[in-house]
Coordinates of C-alpha atoms and ligand atoms in Angstrom, one line a residue:
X13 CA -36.5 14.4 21.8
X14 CA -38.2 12.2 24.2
X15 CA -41.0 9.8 22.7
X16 CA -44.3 9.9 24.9
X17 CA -45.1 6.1 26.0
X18 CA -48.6 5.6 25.2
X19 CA -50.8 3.0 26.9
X20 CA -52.7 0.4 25.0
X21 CA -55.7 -1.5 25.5
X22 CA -55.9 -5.6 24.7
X23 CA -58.1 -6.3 21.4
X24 CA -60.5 -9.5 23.4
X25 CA -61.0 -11.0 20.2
X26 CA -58.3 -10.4 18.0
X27 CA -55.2 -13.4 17.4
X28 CA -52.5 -13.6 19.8
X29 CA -54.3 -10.6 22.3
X30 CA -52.9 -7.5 20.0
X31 CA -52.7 -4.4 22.0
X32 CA -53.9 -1.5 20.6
X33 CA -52.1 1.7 21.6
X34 CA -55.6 4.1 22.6
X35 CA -54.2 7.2 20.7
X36 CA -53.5 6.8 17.0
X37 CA -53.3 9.2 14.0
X38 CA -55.7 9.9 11.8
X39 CA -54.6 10.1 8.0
X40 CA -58.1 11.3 6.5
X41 CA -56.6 13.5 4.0
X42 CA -57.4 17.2 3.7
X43 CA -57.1 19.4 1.2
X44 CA -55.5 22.5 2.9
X45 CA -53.0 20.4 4.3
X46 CA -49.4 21.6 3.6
X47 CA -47.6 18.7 5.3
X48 CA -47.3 15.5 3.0
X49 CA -48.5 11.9 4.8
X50 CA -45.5 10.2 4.7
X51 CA -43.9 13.7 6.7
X52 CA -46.5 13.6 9.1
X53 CA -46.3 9.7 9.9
X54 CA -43.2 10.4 10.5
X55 CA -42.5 12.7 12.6
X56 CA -45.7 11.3 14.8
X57 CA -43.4 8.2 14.7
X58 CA -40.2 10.5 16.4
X59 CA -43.1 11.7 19.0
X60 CA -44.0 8.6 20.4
X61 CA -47.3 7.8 17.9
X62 CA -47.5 3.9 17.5
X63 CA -50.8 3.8 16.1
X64 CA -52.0 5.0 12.4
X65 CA -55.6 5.0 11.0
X66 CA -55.6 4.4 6.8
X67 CA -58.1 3.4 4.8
X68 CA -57.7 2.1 1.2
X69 CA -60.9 5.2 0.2
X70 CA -58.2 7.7 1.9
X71 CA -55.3 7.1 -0.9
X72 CA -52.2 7.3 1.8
X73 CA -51.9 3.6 2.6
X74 CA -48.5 4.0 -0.2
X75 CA -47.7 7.2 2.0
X76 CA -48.1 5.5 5.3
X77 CA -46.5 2.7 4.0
X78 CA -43.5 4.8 3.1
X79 CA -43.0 6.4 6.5
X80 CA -42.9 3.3 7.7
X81 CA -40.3 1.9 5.8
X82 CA -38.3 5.0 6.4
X83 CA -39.1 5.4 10.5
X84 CA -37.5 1.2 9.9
X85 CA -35.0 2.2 7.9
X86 CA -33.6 5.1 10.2
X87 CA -34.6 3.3 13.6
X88 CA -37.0 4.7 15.2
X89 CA -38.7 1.8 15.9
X90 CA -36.7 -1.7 16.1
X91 CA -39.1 -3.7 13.9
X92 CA -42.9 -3.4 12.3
X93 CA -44.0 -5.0 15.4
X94 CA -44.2 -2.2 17.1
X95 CA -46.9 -0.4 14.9
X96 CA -50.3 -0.5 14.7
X97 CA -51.7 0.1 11.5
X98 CA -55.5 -0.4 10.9
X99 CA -57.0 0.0 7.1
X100 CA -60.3 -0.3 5.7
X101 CA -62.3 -1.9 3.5
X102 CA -64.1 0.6 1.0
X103 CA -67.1 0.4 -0.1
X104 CA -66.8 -0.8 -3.8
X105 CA -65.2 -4.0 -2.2
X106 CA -68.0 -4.9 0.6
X107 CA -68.6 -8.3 -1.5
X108 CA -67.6 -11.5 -0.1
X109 CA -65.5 -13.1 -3.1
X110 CA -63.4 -9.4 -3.6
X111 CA -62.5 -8.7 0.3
X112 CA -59.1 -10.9 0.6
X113 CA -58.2 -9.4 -2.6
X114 CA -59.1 -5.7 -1.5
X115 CA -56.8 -6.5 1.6
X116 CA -54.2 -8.0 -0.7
X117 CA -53.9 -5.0 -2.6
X118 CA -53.7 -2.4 0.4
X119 CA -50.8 -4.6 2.0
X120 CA -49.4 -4.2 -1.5
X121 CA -50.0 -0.7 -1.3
X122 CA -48.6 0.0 2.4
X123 CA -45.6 -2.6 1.6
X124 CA -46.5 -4.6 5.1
X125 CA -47.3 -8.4 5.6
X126 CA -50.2 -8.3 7.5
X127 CA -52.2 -5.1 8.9
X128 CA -53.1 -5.1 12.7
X129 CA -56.8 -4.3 12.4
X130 CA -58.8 -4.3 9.1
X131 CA -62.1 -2.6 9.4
X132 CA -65.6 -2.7 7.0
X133 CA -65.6 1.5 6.6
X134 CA -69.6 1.5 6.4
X135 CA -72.6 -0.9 6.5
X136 CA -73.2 -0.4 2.7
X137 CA -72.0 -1.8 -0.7
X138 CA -71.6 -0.3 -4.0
X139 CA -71.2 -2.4 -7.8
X140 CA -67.5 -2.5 -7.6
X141 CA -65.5 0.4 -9.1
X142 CA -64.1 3.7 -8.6
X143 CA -63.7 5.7 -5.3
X144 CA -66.5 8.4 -5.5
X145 CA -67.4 10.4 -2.6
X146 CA -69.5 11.1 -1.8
X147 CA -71.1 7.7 -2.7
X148 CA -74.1 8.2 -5.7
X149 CA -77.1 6.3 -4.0
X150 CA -77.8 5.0 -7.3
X151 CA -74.4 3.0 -6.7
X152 CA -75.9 1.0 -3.7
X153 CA -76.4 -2.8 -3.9
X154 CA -77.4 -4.7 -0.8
X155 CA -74.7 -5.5 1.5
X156 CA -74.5 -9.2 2.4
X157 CA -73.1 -8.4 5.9
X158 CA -72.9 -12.2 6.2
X159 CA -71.5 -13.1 3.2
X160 CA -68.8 -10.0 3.8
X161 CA -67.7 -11.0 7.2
X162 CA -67.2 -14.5 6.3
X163 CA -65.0 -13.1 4.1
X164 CA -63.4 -10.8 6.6
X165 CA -62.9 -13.5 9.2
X166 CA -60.8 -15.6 6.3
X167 CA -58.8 -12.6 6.2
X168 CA -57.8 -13.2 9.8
X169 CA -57.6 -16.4 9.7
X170 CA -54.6 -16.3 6.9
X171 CA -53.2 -14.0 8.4
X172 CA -53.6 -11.2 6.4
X173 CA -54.8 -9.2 9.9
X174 CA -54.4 -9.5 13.5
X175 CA -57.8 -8.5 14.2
X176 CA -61.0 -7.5 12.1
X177 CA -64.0 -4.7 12.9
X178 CA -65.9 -3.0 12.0
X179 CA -66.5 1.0 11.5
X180 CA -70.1 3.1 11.6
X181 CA -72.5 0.3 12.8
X182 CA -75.2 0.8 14.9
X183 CA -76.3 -1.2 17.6
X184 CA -79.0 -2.8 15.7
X185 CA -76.2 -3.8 12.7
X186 CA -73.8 -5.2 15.4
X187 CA -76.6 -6.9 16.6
X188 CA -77.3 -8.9 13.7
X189 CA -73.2 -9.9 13.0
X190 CA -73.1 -10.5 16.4
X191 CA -75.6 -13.3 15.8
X192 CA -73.7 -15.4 13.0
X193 CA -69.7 -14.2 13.7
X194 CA -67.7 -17.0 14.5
X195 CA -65.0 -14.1 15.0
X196 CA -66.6 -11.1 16.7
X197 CA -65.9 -7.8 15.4
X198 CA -62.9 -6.5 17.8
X199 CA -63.3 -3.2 17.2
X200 CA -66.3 -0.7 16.4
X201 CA -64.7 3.0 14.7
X202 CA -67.5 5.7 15.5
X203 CA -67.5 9.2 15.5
X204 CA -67.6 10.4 19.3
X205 CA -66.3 13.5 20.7
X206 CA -67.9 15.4 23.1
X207 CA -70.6 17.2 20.8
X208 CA -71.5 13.1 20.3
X209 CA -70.7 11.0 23.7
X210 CA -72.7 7.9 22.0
X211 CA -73.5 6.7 25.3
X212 CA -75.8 4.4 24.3
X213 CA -73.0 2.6 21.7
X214 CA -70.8 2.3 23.8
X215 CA -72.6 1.2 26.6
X216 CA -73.5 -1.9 24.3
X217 CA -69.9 -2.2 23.1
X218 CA -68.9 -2.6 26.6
X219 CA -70.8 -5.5 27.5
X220 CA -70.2 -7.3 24.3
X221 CA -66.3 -6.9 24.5
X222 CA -66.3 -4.4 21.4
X223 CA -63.2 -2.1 21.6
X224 CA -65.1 1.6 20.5
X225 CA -62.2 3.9 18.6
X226 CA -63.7 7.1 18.4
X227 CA -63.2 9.3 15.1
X228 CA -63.2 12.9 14.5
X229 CA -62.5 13.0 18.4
X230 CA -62.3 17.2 17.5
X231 CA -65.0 17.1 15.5
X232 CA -62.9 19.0 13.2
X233 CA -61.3 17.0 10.5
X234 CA -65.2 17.6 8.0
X235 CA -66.7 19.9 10.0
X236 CA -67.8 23.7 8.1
X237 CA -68.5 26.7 9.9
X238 CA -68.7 27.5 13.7
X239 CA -67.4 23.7 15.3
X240 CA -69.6 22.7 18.0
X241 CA -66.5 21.9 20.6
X242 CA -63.3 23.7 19.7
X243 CA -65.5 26.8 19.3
X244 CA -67.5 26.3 22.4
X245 CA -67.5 29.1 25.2
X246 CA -67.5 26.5 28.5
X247 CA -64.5 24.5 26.8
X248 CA -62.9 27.2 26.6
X249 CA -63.0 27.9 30.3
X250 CA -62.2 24.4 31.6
X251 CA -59.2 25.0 29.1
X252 CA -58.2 28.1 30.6
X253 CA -58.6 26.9 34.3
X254 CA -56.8 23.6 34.0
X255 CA -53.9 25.4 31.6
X256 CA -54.7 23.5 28.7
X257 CA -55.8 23.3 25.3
X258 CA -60.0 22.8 23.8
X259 CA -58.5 20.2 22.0
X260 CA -56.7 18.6 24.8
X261 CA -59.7 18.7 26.9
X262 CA -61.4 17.0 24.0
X263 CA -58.9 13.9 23.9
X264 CA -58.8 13.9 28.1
X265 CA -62.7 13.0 28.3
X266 CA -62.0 9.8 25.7
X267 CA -59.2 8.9 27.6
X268 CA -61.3 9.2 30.8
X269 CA -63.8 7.5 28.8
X270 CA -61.7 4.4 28.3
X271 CA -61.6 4.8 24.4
X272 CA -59.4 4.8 22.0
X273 CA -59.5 7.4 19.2
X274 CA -57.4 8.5 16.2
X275 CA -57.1 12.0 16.2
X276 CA -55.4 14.2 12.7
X277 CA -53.0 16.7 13.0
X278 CA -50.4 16.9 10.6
X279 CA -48.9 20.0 12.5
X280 CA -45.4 18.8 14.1
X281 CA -46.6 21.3 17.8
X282 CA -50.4 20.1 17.8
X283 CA -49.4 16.5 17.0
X284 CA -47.3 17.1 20.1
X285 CA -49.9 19.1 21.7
X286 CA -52.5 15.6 21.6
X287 CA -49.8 13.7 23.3
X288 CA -50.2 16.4 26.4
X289 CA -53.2 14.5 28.0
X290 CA -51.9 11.6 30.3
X291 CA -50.7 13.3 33.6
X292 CA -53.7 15.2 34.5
X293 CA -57.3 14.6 35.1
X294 CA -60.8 16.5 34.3
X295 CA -63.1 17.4 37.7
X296 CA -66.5 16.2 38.5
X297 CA -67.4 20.2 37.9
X298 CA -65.8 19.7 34.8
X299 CA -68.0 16.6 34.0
X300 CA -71.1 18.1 34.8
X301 CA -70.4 20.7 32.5
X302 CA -69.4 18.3 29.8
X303 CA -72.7 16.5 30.2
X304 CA -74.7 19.9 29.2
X305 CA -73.4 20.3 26.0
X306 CA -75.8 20.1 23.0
X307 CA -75.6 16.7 21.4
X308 CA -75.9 16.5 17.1
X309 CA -73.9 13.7 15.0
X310 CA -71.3 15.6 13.0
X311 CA -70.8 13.0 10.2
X312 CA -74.2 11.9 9.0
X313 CA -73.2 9.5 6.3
X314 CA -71.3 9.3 3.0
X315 CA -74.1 9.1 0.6
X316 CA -75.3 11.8 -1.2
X317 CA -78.1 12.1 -0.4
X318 CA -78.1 10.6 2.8
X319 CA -79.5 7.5 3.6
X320 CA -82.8 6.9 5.7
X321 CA -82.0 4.4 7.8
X322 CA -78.3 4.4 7.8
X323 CA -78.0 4.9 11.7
X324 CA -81.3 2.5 12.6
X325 CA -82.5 6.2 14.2
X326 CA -80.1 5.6 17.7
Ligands
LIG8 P1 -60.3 15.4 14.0 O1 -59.2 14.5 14.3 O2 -61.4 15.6 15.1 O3 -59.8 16.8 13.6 C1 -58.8 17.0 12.7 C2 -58.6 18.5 12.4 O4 -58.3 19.2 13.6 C3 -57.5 18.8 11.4 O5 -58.0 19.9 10.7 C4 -56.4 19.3 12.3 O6 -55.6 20.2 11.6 C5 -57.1 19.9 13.5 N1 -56.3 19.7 14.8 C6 -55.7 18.6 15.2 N2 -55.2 18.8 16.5 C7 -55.5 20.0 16.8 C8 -55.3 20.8 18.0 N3 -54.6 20.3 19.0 N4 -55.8 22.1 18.0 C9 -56.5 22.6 16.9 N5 -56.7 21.9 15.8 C10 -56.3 20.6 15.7 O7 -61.1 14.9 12.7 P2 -61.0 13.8 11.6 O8 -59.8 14.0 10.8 O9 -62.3 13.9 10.9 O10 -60.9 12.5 12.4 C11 -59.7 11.9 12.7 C12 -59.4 10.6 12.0 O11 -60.5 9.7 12.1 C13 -59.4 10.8 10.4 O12 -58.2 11.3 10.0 C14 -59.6 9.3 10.0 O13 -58.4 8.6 10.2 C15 -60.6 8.8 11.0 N6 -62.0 9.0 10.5 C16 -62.7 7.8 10.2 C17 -64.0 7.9 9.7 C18 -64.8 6.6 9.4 O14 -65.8 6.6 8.7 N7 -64.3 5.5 10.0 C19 -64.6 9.1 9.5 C20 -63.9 10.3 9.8 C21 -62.6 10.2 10.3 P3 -53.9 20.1 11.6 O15 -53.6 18.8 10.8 O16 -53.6 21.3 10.8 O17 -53.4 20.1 13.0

């Protein structure tokens, strides 16, 4: 089997210009998945994937971590180098004095020296403790974001990460870190997919040299009912006419976009599928259809209930 090569884009502020290969795997576990973690990193590994997106919250870091060790093991990759591996920092542990600790114990977890990115899941802290999700509102405490990305910039700093970001922060919240960071946030994981193009976002990111990854780039992976893309009639027919795949089209317009996004599939022919999208090219028909389609954020926020002014209403 022949890997698929795919390109990368340079991290501006991250140590030593890390590239970041712009299609990695999601590992967001689900529960009617029949495919372990550590069988799904990998085989993504044997396809050409370079790029996996864990979070401590998830529980696959040990899974991940274990692939990896085999995929060394077996040589299908000459050295860790050659991986990119972002985690996050959960919620419980969005305090200053726990977050090199936090880190400490996920590197533990995934058996690797350093991670590549290490990300601040959400803009909110809880009294440390237990994963629960989703997150009892009664459980908030305020979130020193300044406080917390001293904290995460140590983290780089000893090496513990070759970059640091950020994940679900508005403008407004970037904004604010943007004012104090001595190390700017390198990376900003939102959801976007084509039922949430986040213009705006990334616009902003753009200009301020923030990498965006986009998440749930099907809008699949906690979606319920009828989905808003994969389900969606004019898709469907720039699928048919270009000989490709909703989901494929999908992961074309973030390409196009000049994103990067972590897409799940634990499914050895759509893992392969995803990998389909870098020798062809969407029309300016196609993009004017694209532009019509209704626009709602999928993933509203982990609280339960949901928070007021989690999204500064942009
Ligand atoms: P997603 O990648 O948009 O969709 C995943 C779902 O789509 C899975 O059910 C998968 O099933 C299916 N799928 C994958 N490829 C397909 C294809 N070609 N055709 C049809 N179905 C396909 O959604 P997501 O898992 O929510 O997001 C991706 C990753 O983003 C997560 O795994 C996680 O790493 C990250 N994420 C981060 C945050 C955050 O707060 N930072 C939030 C959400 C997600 P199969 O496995 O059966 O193929």
């Amino acid at each position: 089997m022949t890997a698929t090569i795919v390109s990368e884009v340079t991290l501006r502020s991250s140590s030593g210009q890390r590239k970041m290969p712009v299609m990695g795997l999601g590992t967001a576990p689900e529960a009617t998945s029949t495919v372990t973690t550590k069988d799904a990193v990998l085989e993504a590994i044997k396809q050409g994937y370079r790029h996996f997106d864990a979070a401590s919250a998830y529980g696959v870091e040990q899974s991940v971590g274990e692939a990896i060790a085999e995929a060394l093991k077996l040589g299908l990759v000459a050295s860790r180098d050659e991986l990119f591996v972002t985690s996050k920092l959960w919620v419980t542990d969005n305090h200053a004095q726990t977050i090199v600790s936090a880190l400490q114990k996920s590197l533990r977890t995934l058996q690797l020296e350093y991670l590549d990115l290490f990300l601040i899941h959400w803009p909110i802290a809880t009294k440390p403790g237990k994963v629960v999700y989703p997150i009892e509102v009664s459980e908030i405490v305020e979130f020193d974001v300044k406080g917390v990305w001293g904290s995460m910039e140590e983290c780089q700093r000893l090496g513990l990460t070759k970059a640091i970001g950020v994940s679900n922060f508005s403008i407004k919240k970037l904004e604010k870190l943007l004012s104090f960071a001595t190390i700017p946030p390198a990376v900003n994981q939102v959801e976007v997919n084509l039922g949430w193009q986040q213009q705006q976002l990334r616009e902003f990111c753009k200009e301020k040299g923030i990498t965006v990854t986009a998440f749930s780039p099907l809008r699949k992976g906690a979606s319920r009912g009828a989905n808003l893309v994969m389900d969606n009639d004019v898709l469907k027919e720039l699928a048919d006419a270009h000989g490709k795949t909703v989901a494929q089209i999908c992961l074309r317009w973030l390409y196009e976009q000049g994103l990067t996004f972590v897409v799940k599939s634990y499914d050895k022919e759509r893992m392969k599928q995803n990998l389909g999208i870098f020798d062809w090219s969407l029309t300016e028909e196609d993009y004017k259809k694209i532009s019509e389609i209704h626009q709602e954020r999928l993933i509203k926020g982990p609280t339960k209930p949901l928070l007021d002014d989690l999204w500064d209403e942009e």
